[in-house]
Coordinates of C-alpha atoms and ligand atoms in Angstrom, one line a residue:
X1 CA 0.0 0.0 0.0
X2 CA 1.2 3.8 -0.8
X3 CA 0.7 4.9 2.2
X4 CA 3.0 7.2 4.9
X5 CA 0.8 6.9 8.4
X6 CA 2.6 10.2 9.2
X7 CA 2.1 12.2 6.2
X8 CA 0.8 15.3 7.6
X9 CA -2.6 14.4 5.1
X10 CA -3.0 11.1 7.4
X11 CA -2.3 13.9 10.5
X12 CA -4.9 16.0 9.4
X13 CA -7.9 13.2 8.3
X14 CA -7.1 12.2 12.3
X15 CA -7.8 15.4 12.9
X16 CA -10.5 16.5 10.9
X17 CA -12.7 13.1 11.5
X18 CA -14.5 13.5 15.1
X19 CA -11.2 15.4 16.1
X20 CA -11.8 18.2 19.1
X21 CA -12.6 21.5 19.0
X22 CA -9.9 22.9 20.3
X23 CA -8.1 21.3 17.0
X24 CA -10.4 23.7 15.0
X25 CA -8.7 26.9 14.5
X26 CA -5.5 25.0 13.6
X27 CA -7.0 22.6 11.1
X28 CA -8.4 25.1 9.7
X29 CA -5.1 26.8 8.8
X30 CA -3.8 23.7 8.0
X31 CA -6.7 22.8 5.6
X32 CA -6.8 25.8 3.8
X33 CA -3.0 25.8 3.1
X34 CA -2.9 22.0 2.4
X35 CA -5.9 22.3 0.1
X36 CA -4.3 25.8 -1.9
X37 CA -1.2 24.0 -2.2
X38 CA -2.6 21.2 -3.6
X39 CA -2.3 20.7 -7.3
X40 CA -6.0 18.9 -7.6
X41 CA -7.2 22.1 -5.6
X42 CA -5.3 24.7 -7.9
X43 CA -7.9 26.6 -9.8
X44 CA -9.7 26.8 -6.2
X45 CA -6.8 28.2 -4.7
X46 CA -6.7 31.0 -7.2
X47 CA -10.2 31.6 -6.5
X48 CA -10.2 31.7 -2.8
X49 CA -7.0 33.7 -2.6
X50 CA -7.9 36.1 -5.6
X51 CA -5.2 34.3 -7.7
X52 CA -6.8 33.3 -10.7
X53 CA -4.6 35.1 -13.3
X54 CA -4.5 34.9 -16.9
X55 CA -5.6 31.0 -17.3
X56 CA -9.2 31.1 -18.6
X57 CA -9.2 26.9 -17.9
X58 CA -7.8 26.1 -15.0
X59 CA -5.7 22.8 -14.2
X60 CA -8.7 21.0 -12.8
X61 CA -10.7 22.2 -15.9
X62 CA -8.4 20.5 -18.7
X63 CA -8.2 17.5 -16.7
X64 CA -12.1 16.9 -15.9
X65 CA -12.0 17.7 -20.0
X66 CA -9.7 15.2 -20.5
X67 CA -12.3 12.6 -19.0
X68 CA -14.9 10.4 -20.8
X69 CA -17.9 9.0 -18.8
X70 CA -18.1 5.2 -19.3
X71 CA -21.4 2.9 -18.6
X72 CA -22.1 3.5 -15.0
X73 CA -24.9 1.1 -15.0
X74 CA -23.0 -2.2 -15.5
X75 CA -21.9 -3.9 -12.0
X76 CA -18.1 -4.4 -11.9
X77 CA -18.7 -7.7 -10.3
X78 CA -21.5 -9.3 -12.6
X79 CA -23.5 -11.9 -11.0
X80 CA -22.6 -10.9 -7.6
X81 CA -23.8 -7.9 -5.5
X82 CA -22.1 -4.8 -6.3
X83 CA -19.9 -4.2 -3.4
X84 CA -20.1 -0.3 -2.7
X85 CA -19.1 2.1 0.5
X86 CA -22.1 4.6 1.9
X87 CA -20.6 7.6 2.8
X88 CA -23.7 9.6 4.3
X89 CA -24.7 12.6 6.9
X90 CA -27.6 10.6 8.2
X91 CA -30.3 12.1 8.4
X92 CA -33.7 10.8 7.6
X93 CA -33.4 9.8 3.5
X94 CA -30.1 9.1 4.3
X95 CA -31.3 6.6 7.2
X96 CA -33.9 5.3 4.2
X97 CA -31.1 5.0 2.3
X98 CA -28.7 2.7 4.5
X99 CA -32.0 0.8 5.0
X100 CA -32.4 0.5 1.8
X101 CA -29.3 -0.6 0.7
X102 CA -28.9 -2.9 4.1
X103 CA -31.5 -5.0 2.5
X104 CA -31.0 -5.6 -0.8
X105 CA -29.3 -8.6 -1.8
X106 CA -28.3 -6.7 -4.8
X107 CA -25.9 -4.6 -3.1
X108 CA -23.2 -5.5 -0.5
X109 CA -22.3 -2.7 2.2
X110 CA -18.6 -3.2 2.2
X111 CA -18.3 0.4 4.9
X112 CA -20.4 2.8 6.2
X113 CA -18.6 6.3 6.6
X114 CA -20.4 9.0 8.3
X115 CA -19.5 12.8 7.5
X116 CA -20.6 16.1 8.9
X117 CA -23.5 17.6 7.1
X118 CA -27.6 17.4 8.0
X119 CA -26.6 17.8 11.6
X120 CA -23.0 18.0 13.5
X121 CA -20.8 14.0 13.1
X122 CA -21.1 13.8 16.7
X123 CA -25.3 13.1 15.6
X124 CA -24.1 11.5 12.5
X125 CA -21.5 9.5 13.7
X126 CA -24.0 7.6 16.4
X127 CA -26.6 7.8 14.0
X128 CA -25.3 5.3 11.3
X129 CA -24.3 2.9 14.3
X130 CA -28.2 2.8 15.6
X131 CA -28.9 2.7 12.0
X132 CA -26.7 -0.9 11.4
X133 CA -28.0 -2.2 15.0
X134 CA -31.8 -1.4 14.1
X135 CA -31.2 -3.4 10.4
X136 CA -29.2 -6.1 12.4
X137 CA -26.2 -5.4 10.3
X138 CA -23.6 -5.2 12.8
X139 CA -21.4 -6.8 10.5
X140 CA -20.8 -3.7 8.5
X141 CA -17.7 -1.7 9.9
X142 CA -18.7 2.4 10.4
X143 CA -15.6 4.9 9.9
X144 CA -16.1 8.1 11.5
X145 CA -15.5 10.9 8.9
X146 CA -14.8 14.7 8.8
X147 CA -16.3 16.9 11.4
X148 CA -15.8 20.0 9.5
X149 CA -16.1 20.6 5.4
X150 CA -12.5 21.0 3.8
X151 CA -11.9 24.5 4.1
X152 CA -15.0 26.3 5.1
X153 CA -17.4 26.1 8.2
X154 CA -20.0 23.7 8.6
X155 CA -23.7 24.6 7.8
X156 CA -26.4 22.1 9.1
X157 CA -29.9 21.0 8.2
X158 CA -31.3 20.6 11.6
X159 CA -34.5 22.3 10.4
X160 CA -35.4 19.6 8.3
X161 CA -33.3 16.5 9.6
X162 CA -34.4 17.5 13.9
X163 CA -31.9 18.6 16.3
X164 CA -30.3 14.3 16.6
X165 CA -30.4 14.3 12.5
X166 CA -33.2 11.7 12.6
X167 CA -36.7 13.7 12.8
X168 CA -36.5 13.8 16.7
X169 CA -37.5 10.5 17.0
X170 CA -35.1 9.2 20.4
X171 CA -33.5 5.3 19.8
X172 CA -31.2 3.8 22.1
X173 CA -27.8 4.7 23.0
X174 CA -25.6 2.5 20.2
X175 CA -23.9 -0.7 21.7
X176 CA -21.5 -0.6 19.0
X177 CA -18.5 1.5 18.1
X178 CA -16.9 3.0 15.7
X179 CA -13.7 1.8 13.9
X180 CA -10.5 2.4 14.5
X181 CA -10.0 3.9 10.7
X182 CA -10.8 7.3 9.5
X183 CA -13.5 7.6 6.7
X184 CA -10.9 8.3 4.2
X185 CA -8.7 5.4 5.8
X186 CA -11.2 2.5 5.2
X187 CA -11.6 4.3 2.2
X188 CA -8.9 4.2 0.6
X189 CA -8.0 0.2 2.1
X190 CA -10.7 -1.3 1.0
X191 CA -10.8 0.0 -2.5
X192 CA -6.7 -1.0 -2.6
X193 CA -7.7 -4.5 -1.4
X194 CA -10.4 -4.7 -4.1
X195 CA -9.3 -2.4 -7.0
X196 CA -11.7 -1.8 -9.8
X197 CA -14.3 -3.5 -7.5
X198 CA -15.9 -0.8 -5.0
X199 CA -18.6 1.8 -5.7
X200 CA -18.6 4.7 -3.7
X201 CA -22.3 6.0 -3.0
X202 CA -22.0 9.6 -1.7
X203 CA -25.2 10.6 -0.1
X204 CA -23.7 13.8 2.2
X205 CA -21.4 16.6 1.6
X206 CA -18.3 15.1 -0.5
X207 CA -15.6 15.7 2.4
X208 CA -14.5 12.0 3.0
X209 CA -14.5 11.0 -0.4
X210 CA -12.2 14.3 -1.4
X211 CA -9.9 13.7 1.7
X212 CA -9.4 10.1 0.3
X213 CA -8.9 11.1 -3.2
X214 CA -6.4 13.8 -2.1
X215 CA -4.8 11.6 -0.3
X216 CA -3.8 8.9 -2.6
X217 CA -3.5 10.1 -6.2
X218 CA -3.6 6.6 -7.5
X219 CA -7.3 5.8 -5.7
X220 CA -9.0 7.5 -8.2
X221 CA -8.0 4.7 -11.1
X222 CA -9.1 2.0 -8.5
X223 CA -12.8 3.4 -8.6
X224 CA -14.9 2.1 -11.0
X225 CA -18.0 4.2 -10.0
X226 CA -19.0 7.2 -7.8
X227 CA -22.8 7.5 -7.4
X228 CA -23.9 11.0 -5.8
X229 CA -27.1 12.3 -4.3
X230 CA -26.3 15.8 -5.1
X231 CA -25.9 18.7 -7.0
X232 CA -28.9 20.2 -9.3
X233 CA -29.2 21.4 -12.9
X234 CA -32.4 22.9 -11.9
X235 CA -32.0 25.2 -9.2
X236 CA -31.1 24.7 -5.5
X237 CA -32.9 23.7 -2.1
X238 CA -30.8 25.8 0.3
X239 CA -29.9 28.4 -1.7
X240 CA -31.4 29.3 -5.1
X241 CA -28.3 28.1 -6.5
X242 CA -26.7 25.3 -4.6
X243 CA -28.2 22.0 -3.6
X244 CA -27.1 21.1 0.4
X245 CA -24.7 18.6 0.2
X246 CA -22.8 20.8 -2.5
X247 CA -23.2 23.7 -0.8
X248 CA -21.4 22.3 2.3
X249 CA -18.5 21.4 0.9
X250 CA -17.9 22.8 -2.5
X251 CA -14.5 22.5 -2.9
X252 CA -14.4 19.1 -2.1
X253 CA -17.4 18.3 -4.4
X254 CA -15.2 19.9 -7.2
X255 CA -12.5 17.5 -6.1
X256 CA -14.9 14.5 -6.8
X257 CA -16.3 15.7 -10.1
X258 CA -12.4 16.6 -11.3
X259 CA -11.4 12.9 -10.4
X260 CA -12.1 11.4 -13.1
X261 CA -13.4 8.6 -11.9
X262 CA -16.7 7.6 -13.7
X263 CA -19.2 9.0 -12.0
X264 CA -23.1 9.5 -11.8
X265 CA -25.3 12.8 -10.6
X266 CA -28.4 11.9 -9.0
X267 CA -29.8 15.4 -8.2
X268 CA -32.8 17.8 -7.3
X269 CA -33.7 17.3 -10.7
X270 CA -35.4 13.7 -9.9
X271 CA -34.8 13.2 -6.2
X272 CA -37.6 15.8 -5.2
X273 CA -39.6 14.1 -7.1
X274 CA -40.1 11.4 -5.4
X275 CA -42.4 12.3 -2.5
X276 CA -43.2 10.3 0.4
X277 CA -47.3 9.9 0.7
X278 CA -49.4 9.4 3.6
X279 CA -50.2 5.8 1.9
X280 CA -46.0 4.9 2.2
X281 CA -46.0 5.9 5.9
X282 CA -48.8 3.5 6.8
X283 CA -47.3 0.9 5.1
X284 CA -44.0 1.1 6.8
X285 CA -46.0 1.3 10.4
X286 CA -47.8 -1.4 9.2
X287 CA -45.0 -4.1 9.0
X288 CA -43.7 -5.6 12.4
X289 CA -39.9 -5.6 11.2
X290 CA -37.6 -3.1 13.1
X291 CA -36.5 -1.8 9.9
X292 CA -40.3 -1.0 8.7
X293 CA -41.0 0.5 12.1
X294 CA -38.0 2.3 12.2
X295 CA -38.4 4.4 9.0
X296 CA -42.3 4.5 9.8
X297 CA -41.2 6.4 13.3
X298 CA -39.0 8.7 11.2
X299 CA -40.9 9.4 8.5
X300 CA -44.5 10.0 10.6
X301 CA -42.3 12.3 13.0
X302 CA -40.7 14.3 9.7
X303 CA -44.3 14.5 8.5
X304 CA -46.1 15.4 11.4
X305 CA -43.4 18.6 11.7
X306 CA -44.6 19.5 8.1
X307 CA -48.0 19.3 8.9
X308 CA -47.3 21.9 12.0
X309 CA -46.1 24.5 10.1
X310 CA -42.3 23.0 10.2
X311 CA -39.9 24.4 7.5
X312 CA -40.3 21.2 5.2
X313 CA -43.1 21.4 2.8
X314 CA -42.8 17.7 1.3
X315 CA -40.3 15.3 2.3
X316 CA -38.6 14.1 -1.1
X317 CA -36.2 10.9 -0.3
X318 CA -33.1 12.1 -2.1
X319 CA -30.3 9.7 -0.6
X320 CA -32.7 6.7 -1.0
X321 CA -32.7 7.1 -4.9
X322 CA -29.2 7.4 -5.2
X323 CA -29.0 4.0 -3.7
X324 CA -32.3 2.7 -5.9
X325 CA -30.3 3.8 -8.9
X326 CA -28.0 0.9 -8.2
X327 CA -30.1 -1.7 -7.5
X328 CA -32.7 -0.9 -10.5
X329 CA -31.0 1.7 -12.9
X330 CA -34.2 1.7 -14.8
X331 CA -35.2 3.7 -11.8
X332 CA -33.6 6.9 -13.3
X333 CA -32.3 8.2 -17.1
X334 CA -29.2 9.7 -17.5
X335 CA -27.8 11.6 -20.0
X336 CA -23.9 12.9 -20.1
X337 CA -23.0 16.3 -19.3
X338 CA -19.8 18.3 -18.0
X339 CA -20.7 19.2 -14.4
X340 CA -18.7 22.7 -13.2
X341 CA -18.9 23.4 -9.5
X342 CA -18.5 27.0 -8.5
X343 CA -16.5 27.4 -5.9
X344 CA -16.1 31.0 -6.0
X345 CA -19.6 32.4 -6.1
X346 CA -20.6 35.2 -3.3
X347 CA -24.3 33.8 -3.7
X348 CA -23.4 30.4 -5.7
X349 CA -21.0 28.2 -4.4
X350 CA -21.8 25.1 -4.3
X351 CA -23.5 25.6 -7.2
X352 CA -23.6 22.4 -10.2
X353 CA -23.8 24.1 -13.9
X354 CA -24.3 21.7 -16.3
X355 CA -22.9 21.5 -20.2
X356 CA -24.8 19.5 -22.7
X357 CA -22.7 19.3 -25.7
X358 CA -24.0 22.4 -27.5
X359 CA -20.8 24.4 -28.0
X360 CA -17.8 24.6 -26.6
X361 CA -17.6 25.3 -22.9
X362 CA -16.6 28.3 -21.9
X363 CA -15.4 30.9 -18.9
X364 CA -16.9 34.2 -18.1
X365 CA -15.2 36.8 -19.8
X366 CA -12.0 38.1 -18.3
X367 CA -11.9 41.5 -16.5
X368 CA -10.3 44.0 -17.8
X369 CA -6.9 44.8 -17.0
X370 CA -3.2 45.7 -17.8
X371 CA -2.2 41.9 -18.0
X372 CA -1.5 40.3 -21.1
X373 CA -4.3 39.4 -23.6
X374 CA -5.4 36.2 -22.0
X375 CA -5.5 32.3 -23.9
X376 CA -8.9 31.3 -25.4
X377 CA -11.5 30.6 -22.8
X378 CA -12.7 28.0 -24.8
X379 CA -12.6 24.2 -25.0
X380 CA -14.5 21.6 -26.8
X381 CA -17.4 19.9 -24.6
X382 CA -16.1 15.9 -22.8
X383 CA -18.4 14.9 -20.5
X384 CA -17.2 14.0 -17.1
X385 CA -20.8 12.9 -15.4
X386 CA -24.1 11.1 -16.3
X387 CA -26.8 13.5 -14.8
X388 CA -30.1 11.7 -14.1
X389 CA -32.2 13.8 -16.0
X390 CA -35.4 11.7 -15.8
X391 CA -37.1 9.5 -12.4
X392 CA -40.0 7.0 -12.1
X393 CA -40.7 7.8 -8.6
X394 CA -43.8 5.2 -8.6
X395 CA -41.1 2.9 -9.4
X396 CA -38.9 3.8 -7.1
X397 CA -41.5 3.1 -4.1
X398 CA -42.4 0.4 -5.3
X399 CA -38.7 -0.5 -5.1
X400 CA -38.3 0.7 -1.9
X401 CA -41.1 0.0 0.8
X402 CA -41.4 -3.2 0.3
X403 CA -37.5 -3.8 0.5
X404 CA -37.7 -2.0 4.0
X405 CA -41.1 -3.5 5.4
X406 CA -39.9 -6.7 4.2
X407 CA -42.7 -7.6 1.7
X408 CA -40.5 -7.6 -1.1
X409 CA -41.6 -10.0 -3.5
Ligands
LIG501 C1 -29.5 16.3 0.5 O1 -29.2 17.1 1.6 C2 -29.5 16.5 2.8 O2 -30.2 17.3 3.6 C3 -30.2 15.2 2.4 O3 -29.8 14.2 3.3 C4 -29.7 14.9 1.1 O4 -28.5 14.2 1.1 C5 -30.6 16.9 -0.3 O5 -30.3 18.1 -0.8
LIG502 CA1 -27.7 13.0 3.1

């Protein structure tokens, strides 16, 4: 394995995932310079520290142009469950998710690593362990990831997810611990034990998966597949631009697209589409299994906060259809794009702008100045993402409640 356990990135993942507060200030510093000087962070560096110069395209842009998206949908293992890692902020679609996945022979939960996101990975953390316990899936090791987003502060989603990440609803205290690994540890070992074998699914802000990636340059070729819930073409859900788990982190998000590792968008565009009903809640409560009774509790409890003048207006189950997307990829279309997150914006970042193909991609213009006339901002269109343009939520459910009440035929 290429691996240093005292490389200051090693350090710093220690540090960053469920490290203490009092670490904060100076990981910070240390983030920010580690991820300027990094050369897959370069064109964010110029942005964040006014830099940008001449370059219209920017290191990470020629590479991610250099990219081609291959067929996503085929498992790498056929005839076997696709073996995948959940890296997630549970969170109540991403505790439908885990469920989901948890009980689909299709799909083999090789890790579970949770970041910081929906609420603080001190609730996220714990959550995923009472997650695994409630499905009986103890087996499945859970990493604690980062506790803060690469280089900016973390903003939560208590308003939708509860203050414990998981609609209020109280479970027991988890028997179970953590790992010894980091998120971008476990990462990285079981991906080198099984190259060209594990599917990441990212379901919360992309900091794990970035610190992993930056980590060890060669992971990347060792990927054969990175699903996200995340990102929009369509507008945003926590600002008008940004979908949440972008928004978060966005310079690790542009990490992940730039990676070149094949990878699939599953968005706003679809995911609030798929609306939980009144009808799917009963059904959950109805079933006696703790998985079915679990998601009932959390879904009734999300709902009833909705119905009470709460700040969710419907409760769309976007990590869930990332997952679904594996085990049924009829479940979504896709169509290739070139995904650009902006990193820079005052109002945007975090942001997913999406190019089809029609032209050449370019830059805004330049601002006007005494430098030298700058290169073309232009390049031809490569996609480096299949966007799921299109959804089947009546499919989906019927995929996914009887999976978790255990009526699946
Ligand atoms: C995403 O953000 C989170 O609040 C959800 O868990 C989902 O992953 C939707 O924007
Ligand atoms: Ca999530």
């Amino acid at each position: 394995m290429n691996r240093d356990p005292k490389s200051e990135q090693e350090i710093e993942q220690k540090k960053n995932c469920g490290g203490s507060r009092s670490a904060d200030r100076e990981r910070a510093a240390w983030s920010r310079r580690e991820f300027l000087a990094n050369s897959t962070g370069f064109a964010v560096a110029g942005a964040i520290s006014g830099l940008a110069g001449n370059h219209p395209l920017s290191a990470h842009e020629m590479m991610a142009r250099g990219s081609a998206t291959k067929s996503l949908v085929s498992n790498p293992t056929p005839g076997k469950p696709r073996r995948i890692i959940i890296d997630t902020d549970p969170g109540i679609d991403d505790a439908m998710a885990i469920f989901l996945a948890l009980r689909s022979p299709e799909l083999k939960v090789e890790a579970i690593t949770p970041v910081c996101g929906n609420v603080p990975l001190d609730l996220t953390l714990p959550n995923a362990l009472r997650l695994v316990e409630i499905a009986g899936r103890t087996d499945v090791p859970v990493a604690a990831g980062a506790s803060h987003p690469l280089v900016r502060r973390l903003v939560t989603s208590g308003h939708v997810h509860g203050v414990n990440g998981l609609a209020g609803v109280e479970f027991p205290e988890p028997k179970i611990k953590p790992v010894h690994e980091t998120a971008p540890e476990i990462i990285r070992r079981i991906v080198r034990e099984n190259p060209g074998e594990i599917t990441i699914v990212a379901v919360g802000p992309l900091t794990n998966v970035a610190m992993a990636l930056r980590a060890d340059p060669e992971l990347a070729s060792m990927i054969p597949a990175v699903t996200i819930m995340g990102g929009s073409l369509s507008g945003g859900n926590i600002t008008p631009a940004a979908e949440f788990n972008l928004y978060v982190d966005p310079e690790a998000a542009r990490i992940v697209f730039d990676a070149n590792i094949p990878l699939t968008m599953v968005g706003l565009d679809v995911t609030r589409k798929c609306l939980v009903s009144e009808q799917h809640i009963k059904q959950l409560e109805a079933a006696s299994n703790p998985v079915s009774q679990a998601a009932g509790k959390i879904m009734r409890a999300t709902y009833e906060r909705m119905r009470h003048g709460g700040e969710v207006t419907e409760i769309a189950l976007h990590d869930a259809l990332a997952v679904a997307s594996l085990i049924d990829p009829g479940v979504i279309t896709r169509k290739d794009y070139y995904v650009e997150v902006e990193t820079s914006g005052e109002w945007t970042a975090g942001q997913t702008l999406g190019f089809d193909g029609h032209g050449p991609v370019r830059k805004s213009p330049p601002m006007e100045t005494s430098a030298p006339e700058p290169q073309p901002s232009e390049v031809p269109f490569k996609p480096n993402a299949q966007v799921a343009v299109g959804v089947d939520p009546d499919r989906f459910f019927r995929l996914l409640i009887p999976r978790l009440t255990g009526n699946a035929a």
